[in-house]
Short mmCIF file of C-alpha atoms and ligand atoms in Angstrom, two decimals:
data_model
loop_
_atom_site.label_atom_id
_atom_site.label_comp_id
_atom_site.label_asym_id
_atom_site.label_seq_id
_atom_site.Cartn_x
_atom_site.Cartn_y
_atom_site.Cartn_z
CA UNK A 1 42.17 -90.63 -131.11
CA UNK A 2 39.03 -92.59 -132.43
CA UNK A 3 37.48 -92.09 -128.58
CA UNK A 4 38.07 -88.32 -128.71
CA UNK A 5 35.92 -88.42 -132.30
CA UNK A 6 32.95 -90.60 -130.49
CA UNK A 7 29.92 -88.82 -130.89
CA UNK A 8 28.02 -89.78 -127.48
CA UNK A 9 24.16 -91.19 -127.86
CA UNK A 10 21.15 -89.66 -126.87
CA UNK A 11 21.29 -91.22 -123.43
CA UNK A 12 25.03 -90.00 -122.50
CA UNK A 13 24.63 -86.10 -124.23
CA UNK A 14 21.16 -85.93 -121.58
CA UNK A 15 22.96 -86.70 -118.72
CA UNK A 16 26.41 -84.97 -119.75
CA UNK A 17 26.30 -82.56 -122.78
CA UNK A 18 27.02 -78.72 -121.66
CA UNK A 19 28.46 -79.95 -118.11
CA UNK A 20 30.91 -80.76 -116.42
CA UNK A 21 32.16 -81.04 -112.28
CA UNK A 22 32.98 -77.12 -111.00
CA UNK A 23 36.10 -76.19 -111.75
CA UNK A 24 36.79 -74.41 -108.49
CA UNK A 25 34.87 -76.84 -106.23
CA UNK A 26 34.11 -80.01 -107.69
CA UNK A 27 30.61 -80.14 -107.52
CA UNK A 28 29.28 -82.99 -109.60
CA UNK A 29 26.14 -81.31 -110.02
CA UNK A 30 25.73 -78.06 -111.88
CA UNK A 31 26.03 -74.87 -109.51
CA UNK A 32 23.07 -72.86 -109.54
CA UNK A 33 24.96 -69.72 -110.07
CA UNK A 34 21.80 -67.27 -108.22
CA UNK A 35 23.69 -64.39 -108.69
CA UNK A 36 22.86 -61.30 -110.91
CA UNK A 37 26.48 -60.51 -112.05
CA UNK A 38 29.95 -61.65 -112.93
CA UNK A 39 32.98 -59.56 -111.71
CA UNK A 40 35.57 -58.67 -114.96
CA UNK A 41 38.96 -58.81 -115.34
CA UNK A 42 39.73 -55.97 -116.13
CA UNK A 43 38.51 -52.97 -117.75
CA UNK A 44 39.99 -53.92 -120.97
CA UNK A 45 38.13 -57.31 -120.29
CA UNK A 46 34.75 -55.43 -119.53
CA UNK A 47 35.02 -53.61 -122.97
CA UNK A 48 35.71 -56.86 -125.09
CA UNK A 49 32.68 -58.90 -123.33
CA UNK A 50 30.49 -55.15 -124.28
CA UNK A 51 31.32 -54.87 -127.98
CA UNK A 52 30.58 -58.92 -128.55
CA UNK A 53 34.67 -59.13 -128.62
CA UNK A 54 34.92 -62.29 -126.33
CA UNK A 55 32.32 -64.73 -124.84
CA UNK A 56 31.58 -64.43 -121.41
CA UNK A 57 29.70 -63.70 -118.20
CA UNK A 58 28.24 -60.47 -117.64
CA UNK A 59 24.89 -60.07 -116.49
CA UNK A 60 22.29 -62.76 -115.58
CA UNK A 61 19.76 -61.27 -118.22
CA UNK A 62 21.90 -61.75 -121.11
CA UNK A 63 23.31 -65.23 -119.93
CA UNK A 64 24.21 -67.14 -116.90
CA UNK A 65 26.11 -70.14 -115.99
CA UNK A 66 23.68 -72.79 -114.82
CA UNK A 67 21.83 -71.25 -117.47
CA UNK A 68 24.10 -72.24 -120.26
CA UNK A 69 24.51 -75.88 -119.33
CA UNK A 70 20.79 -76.12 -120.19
CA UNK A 71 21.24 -74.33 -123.31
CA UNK A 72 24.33 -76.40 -124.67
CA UNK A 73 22.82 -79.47 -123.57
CA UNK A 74 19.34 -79.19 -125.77
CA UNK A 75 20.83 -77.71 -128.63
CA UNK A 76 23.46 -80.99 -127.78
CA UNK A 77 19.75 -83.07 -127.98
CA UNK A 78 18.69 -81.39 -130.84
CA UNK A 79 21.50 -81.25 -133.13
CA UNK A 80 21.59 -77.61 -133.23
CA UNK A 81 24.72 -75.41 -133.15
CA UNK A 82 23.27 -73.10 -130.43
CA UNK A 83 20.81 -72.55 -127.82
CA UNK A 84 19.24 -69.77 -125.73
CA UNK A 85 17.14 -69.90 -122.42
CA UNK A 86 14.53 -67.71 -121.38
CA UNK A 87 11.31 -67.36 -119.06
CA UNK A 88 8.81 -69.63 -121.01
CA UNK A 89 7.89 -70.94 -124.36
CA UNK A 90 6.01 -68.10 -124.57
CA UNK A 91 8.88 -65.95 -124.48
CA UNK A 92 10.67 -67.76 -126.89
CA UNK A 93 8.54 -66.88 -129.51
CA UNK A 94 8.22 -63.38 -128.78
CA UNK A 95 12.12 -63.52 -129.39
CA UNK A 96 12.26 -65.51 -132.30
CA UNK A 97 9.58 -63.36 -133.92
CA UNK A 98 11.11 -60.38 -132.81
CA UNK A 99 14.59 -60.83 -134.61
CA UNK A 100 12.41 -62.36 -137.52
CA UNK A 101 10.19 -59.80 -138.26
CA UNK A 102 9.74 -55.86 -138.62
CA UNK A 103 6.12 -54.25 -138.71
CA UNK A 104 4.11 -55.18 -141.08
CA UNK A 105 5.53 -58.50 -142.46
CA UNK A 106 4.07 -62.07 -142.35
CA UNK A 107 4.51 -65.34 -140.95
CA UNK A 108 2.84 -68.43 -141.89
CA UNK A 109 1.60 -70.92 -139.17
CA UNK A 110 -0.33 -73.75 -138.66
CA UNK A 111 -4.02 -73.76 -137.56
CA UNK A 112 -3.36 -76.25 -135.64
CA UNK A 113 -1.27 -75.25 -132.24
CA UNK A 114 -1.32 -74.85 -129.18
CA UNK A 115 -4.41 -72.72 -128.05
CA UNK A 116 -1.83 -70.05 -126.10
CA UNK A 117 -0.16 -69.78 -129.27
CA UNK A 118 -2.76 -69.46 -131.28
CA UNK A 119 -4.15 -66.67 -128.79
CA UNK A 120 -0.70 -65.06 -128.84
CA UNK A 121 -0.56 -64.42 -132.58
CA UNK A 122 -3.91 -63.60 -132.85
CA UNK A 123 -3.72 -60.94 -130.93
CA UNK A 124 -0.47 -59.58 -129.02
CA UNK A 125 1.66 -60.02 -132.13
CA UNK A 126 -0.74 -58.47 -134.16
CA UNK A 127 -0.40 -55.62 -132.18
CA UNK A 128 3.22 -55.55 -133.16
CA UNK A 129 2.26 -55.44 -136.47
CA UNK A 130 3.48 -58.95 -137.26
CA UNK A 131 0.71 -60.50 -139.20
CA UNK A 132 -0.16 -64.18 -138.92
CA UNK A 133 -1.12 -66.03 -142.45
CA UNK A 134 -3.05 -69.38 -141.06
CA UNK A 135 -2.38 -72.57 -143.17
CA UNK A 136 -4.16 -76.13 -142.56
CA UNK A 137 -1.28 -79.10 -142.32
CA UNK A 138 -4.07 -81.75 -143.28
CA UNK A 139 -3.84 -79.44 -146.98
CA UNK A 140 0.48 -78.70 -147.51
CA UNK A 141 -0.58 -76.67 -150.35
CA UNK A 142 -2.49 -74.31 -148.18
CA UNK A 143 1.56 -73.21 -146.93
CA UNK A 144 2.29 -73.03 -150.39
CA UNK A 145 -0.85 -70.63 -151.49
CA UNK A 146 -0.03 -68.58 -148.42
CA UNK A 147 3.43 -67.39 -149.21
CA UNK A 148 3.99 -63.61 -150.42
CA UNK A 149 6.46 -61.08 -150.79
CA UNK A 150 5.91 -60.37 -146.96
CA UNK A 151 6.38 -64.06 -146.19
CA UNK A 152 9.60 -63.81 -143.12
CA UNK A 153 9.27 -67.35 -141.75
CA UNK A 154 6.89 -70.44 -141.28
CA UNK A 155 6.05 -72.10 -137.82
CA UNK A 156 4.63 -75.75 -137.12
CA UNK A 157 4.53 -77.58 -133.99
CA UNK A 158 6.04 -81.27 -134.72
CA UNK A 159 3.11 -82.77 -132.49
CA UNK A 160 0.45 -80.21 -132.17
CA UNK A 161 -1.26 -79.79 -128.73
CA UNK A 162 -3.73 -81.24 -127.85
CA UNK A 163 -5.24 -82.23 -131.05
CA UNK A 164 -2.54 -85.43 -131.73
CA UNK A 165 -1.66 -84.09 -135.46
CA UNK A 166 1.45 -85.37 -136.69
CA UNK A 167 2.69 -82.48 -138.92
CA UNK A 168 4.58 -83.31 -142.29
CA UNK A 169 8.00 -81.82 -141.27
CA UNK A 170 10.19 -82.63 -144.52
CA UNK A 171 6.90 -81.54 -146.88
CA UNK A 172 6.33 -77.83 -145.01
CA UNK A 173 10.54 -77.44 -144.61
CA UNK A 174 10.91 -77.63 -148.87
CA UNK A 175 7.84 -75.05 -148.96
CA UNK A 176 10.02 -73.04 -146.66
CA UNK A 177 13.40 -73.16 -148.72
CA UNK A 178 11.90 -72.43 -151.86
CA UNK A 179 10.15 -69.38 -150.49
CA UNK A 180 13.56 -68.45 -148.75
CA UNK A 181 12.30 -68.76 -145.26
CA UNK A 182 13.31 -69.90 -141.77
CA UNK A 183 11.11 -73.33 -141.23
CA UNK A 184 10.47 -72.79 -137.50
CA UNK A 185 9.22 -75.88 -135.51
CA UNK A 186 8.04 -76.00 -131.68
CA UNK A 187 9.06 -79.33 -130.71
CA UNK A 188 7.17 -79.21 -127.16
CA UNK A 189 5.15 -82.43 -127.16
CA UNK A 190 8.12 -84.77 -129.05
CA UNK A 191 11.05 -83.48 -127.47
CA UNK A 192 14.36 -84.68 -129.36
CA UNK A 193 13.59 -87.94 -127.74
CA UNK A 194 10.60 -88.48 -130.06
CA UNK A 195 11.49 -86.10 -133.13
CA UNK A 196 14.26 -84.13 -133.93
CA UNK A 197 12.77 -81.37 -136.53
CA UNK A 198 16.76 -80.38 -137.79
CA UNK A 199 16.82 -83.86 -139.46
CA UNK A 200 13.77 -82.62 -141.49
CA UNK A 201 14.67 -78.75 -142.84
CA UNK A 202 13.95 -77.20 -139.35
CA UNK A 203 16.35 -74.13 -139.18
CA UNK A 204 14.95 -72.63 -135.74
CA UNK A 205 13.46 -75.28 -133.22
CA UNK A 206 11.46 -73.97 -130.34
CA UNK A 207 10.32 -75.59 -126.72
CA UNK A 208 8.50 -74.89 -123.92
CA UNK A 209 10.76 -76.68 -121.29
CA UNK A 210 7.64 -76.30 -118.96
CA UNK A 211 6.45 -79.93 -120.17
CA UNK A 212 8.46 -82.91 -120.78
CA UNK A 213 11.93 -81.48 -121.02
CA UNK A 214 11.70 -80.07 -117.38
CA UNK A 215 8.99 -83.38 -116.88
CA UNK A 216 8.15 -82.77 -113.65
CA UNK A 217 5.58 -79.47 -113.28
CA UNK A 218 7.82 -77.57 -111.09
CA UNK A 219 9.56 -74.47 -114.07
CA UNK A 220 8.13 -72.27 -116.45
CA UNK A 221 10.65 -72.23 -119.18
CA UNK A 222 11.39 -72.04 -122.75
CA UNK A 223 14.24 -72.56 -125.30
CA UNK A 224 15.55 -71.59 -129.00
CA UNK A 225 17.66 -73.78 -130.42
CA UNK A 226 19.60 -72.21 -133.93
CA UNK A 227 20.07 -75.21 -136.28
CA UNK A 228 22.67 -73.38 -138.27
CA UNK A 229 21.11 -74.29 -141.47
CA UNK A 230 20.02 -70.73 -142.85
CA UNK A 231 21.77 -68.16 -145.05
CA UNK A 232 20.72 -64.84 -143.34
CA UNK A 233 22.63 -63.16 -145.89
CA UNK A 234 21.00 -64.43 -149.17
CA UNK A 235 17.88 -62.14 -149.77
CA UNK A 236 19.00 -59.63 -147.16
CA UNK A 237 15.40 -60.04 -145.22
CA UNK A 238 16.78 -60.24 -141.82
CA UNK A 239 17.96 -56.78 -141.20
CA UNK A 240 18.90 -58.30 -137.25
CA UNK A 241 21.16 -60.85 -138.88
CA UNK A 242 22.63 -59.20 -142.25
CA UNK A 243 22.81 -55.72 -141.39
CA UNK A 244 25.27 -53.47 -139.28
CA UNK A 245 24.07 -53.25 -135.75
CA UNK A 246 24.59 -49.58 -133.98
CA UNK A 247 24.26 -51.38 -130.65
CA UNK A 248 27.57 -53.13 -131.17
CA UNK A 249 29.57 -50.55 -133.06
CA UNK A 250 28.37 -51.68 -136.94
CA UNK A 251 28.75 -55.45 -136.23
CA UNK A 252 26.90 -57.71 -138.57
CA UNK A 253 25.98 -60.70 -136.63
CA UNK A 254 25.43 -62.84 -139.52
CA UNK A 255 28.84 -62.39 -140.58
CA UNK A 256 30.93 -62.58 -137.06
CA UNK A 257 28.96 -65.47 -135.97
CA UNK A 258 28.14 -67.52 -138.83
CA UNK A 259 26.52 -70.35 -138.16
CA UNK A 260 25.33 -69.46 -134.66
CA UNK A 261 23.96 -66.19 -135.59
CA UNK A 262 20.48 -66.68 -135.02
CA UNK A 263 20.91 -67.89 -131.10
CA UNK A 264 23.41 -64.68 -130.48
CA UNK A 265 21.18 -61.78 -132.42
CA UNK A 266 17.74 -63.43 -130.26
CA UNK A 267 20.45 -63.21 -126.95
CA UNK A 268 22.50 -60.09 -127.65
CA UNK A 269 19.40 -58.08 -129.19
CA UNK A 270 16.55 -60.02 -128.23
CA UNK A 271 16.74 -61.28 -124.56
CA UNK A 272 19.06 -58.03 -123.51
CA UNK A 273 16.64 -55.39 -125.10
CA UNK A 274 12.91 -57.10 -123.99
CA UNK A 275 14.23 -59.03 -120.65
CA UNK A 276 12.52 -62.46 -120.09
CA UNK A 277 15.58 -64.16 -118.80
CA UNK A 278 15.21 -67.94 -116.87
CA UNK A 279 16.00 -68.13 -113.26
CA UNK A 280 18.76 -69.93 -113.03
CA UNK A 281 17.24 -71.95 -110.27
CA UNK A 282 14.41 -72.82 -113.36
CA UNK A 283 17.43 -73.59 -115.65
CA UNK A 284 19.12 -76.43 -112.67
CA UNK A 285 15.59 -77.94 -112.16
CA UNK A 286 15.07 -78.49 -116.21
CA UNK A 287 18.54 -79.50 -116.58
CA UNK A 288 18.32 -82.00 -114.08
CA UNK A 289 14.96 -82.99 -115.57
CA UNK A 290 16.41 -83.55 -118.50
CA UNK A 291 19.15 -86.69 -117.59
CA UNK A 292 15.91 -88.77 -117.52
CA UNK A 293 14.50 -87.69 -120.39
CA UNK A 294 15.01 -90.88 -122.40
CA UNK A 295 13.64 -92.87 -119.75
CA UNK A 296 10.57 -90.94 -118.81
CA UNK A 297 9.48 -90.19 -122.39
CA UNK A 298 9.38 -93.52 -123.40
CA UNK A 299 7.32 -94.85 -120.37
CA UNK A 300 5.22 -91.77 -121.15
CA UNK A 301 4.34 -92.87 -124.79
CA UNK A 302 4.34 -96.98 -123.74
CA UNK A 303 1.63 -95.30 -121.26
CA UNK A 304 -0.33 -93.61 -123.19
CA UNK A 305 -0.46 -96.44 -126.05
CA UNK A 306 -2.09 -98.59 -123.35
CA UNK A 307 -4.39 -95.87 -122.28
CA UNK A 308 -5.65 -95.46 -126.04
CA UNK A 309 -5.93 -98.14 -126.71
CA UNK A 310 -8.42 -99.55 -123.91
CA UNK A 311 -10.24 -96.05 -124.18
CA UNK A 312 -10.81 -97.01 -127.78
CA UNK A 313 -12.35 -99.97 -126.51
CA UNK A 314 -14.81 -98.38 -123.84
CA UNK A 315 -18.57 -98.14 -124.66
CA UNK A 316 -18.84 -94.90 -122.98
CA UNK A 317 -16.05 -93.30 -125.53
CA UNK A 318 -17.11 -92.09 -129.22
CA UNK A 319 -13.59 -91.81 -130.51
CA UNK A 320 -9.65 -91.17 -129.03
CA UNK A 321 -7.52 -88.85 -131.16
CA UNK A 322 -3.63 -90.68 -130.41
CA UNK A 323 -1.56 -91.10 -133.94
CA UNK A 324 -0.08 -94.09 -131.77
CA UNK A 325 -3.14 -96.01 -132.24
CA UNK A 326 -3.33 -97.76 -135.98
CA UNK A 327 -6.78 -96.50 -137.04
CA UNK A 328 -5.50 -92.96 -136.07
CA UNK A 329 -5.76 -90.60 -139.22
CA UNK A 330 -2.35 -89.56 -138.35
CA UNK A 331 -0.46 -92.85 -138.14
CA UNK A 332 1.35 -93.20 -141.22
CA UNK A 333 2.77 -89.72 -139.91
CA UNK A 334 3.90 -90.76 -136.52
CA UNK A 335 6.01 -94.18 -138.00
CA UNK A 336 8.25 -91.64 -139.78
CA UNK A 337 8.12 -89.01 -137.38
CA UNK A 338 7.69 -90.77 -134.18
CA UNK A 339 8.77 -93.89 -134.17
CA UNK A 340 9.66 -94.35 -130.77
CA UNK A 341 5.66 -93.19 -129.57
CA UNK A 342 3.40 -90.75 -130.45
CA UNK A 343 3.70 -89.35 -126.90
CA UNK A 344 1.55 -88.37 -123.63
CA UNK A 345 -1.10 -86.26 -125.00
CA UNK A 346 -4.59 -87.25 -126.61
CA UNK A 347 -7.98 -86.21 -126.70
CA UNK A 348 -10.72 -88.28 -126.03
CA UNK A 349 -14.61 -87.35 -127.13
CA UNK A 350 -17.09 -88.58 -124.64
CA UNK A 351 -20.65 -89.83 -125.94
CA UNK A 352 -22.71 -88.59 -123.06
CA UNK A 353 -21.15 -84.50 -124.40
CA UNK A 354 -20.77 -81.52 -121.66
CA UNK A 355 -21.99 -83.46 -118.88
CA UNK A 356 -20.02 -86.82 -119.41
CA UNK A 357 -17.23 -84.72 -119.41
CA UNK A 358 -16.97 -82.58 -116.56
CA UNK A 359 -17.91 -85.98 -114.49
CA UNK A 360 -15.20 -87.57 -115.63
CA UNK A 361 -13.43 -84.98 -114.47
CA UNK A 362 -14.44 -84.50 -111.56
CA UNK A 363 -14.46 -88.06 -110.43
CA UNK A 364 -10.89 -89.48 -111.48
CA UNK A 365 -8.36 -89.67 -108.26
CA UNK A 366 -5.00 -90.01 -109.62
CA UNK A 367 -5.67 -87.93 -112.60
CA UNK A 368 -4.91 -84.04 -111.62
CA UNK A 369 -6.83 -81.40 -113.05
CA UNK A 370 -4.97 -78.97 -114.20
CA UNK A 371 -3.75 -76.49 -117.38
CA UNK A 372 -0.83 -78.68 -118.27
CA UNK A 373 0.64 -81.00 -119.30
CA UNK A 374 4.32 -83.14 -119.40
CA UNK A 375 4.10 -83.65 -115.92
CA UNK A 376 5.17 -87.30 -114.41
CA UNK A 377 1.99 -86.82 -113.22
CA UNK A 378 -0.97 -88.29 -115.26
CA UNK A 379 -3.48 -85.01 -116.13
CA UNK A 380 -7.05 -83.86 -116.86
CA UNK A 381 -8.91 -80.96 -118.71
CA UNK A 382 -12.28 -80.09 -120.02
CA UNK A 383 -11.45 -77.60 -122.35
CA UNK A 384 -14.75 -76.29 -123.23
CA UNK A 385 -15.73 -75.66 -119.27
CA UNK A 386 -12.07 -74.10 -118.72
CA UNK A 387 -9.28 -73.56 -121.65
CA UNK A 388 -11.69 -72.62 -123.92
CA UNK A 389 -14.89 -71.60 -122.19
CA UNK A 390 -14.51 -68.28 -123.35
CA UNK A 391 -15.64 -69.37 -127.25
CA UNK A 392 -18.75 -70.24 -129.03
CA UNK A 393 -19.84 -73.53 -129.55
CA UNK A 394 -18.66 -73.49 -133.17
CA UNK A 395 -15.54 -72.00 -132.70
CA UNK A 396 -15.28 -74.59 -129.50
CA UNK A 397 -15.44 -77.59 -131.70
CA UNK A 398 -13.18 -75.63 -134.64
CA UNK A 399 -10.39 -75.58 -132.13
CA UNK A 400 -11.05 -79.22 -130.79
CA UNK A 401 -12.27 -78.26 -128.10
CA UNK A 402 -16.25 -79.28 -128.33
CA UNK A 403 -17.96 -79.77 -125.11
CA UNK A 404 -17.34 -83.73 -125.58
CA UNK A 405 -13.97 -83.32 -125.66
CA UNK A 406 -11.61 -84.50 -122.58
CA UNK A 407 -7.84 -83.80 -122.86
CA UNK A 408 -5.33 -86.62 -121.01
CA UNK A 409 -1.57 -85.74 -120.57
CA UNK A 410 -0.66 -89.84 -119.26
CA UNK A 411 2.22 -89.88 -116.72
CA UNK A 412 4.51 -92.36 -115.52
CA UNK A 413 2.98 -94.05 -113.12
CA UNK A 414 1.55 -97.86 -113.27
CA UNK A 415 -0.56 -97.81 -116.23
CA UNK A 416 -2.71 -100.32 -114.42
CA UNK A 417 -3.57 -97.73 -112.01
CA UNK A 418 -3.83 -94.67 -114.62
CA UNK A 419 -6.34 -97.57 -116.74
CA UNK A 420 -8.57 -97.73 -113.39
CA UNK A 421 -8.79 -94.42 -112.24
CA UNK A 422 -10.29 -93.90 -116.28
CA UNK A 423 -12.69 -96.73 -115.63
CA UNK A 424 -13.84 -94.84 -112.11
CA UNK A 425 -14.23 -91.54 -113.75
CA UNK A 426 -15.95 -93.11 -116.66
CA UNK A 427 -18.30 -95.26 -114.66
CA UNK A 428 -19.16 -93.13 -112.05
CA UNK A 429 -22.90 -92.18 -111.20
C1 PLP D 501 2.83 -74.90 -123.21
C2 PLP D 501 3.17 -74.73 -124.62
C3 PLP D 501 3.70 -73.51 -125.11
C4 PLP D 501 3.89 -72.30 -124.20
O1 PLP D 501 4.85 -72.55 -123.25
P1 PLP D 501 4.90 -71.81 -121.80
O2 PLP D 501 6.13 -72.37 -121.19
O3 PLP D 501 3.63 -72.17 -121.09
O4 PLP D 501 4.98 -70.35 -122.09
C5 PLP D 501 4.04 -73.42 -126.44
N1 PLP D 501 3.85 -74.47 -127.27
C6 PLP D 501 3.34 -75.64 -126.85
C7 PLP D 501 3.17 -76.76 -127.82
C8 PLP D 501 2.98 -75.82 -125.51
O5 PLP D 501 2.47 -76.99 -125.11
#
């Protein structure tokens, strides 16, 4: 019996968790299952699948097949009791937001994200009424000052993009218990490989599977994985969660679903009432993306250490921001956090300004330049002449984004080569 008990490593659960050969074919692979809808029973059947009842197939916008592979196996990667699919990371935080939060109520974040995030809850979610509250993680206590009645949740990214800030996980979750909170972190740039957030007081982990989880620039996608770890019930603050639902005859999720809750209110309320379900063609191409995880985030990271590291060196470079270097202000950070690497994404700031920058750019071979990044790929951006041409100077170098500023997303190739395509770009007349 002690083999049926084995918990499987990293390695085996990203190759195997949430699949298994076709029952009525044998396919090894996972089927894409491109279909729209799943033929009942019976009616009886129909009815219990309706009124939440019994688990299964019904419609490809409320779940899929090839769909839930990808969703067992992350929450399988991130120790979570639950995941759900859907059209981007964008989307995912519309959903998680939307079963968090009614009109008028608060959620912390961090300043420092992800520029479309910080764009999206500046502005579309304000327009739901859901009010941002913007804390610094270089200051904790800023999260603490910035808790109120309103307070519903509190949202970090592990690794922020692009800036290379290694947040303070275990510090911001206790802020979030005591203020009786969901601690939600977007785990995009780690992955589980790097960081899992659950082991620090994450109770809702979010991705964009559009970077290294997919790995290879071909799927938009994004993912919510439900840790299990909060009481919905406590404070009664989560009218999704704690209170009867009319859609489902006066079910309370909370207390059918226990542990899972979260990942079936953002699919059975969520995904079914706003709509941005994954293709399941997107869900096959991330899932197979994902069995080399391991692999290719750790030749990512060994990558992008070299690549700092002889930047760091370069007389045409006035700093590199990559906690994977040892002067890095966030080092200390990334040995408890990161361990393994400190991943594929840094910023570099050029002393010749605008103009050094947008040569580099424009000169580099290998390098791609594009508005992305987790690609095997190695990739480019000048923020301030595209991502973030649209702000002021000062609010340009706010955002760490000033016009010296080149981002680098390091792929898997030969660092050798990845090294002297840099020393082209940077050289070049
Ligand atoms: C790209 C990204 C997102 C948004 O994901 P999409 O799949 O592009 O919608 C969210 N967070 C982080 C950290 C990202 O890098």
């Amino acid at each position: 019996m002690a083999d049926a008990e084995r918990i499987p490593g990293f390695n085996t659960l990203a190759i195997h968790a949430g699949a298994k050969p076709d029952p009525t074919t044998g396919a090894r692979a996972t089927p894409i299952y491109q279909t729209t809808s799943f033929v009942f029973d019976d009616v009886e059947h129909a009815a219990s699948l309706f009124g939440l009842q019994a688990f299964g197939n019904i419609y490809t916008r409320i779940g899929n097949p090839t769909c839930a592979v990808l969703e067992e196996r992350v929450a399988a990667l991130e120790g979570g009791t639950a995941g759900l699919a859907v059209a981007s990371g964008h989307a995912a935080q519309v959903i998680v937001m939307q079963t968090l939060l009614m009109p008028g109520d608060e959620f912390i974040a961090s300043k420092k994200l992800y520029g479309g995030s910080i764009n999206q809850f500046n502005h579309a979610f304000k327009s739901f009424g859901w009010n941002v509250v913007w804390a610094d993680p270089d200051d904790i206590s800023s999260f603490e000052k910035a808790v109120s009645p309103k307070t519903k949740a509190i949202f970090v990214e592990s690794i922020a993009n692009p800036g290379g800030v290694i947040t303070d996980l275990e510090a911001i979750g206790k802020i979030a218990r005591q203020a009786g909170v969901p601690f939600i972190v977007d785990n995009t740039l780690a992955t589980p490989y790097l960081c899992k957030p659950i082991e620090y007081g994450a109770d809702i982990v979010v991705h964009s599977l559009t970077k290294f989880l997919g790995g290879h620039g071909n799927s938009i996608g994004g993912i919510i994985i439900d840790a299990g770890t909060f009481n919905w019930s406590r404070d009664k603050k989560y009218p999704m969660l704690c209170e009867p639902r009319p859609e489902y005859s006066g079910i309370v999720l909370h207390e059918t679903f226990g542990n899972f809750a979260f990942a079936i209110a953002c699919r059975v309320l969520g995904l079914r009432d706003l709509g941005p379900a994954l293709s399941p063609f997107n869900a096959f191409l991330i899932s197979t993306g994902i069995e080399t995880l391991p692999l290719r985030m750790q030749r990512h990271c060994d990558n992008a250490l070299a690549v700092a590291t002889w930047l760091s060196q370069r007389p045409e470079v006035a700093w590199v921001s990559y906690p994977g270097l040892p002067s890095d202000k966030y080092h200390a950070l990334a040995k408890k956090y990161v361990p393994k690497g400190s991943g594929a994404v840094m910023t570099v700031g050029l002393k010749g300004g605008y103009e050094a920058g947008t040569k580099l750019v424009g000169s580099v071979k290998l390098f791609s330049h594009v508005a992305n990044i987790g690609d095997t790929k190695s990739l480019i951006i000048h923020p301030a002449s595209t991502t973030h041409k649209q702000l002021s100077d000062a609010q340009k170098v706010q955002a760490g984004a000033g016009p010296d500023v080149v981002r680098l997303s390091i792929g898997i190739e030969d660092k050798e080569d990845i090294i002297a395509d840099l020393e082209l770009g940077l050289t070049a007349k």
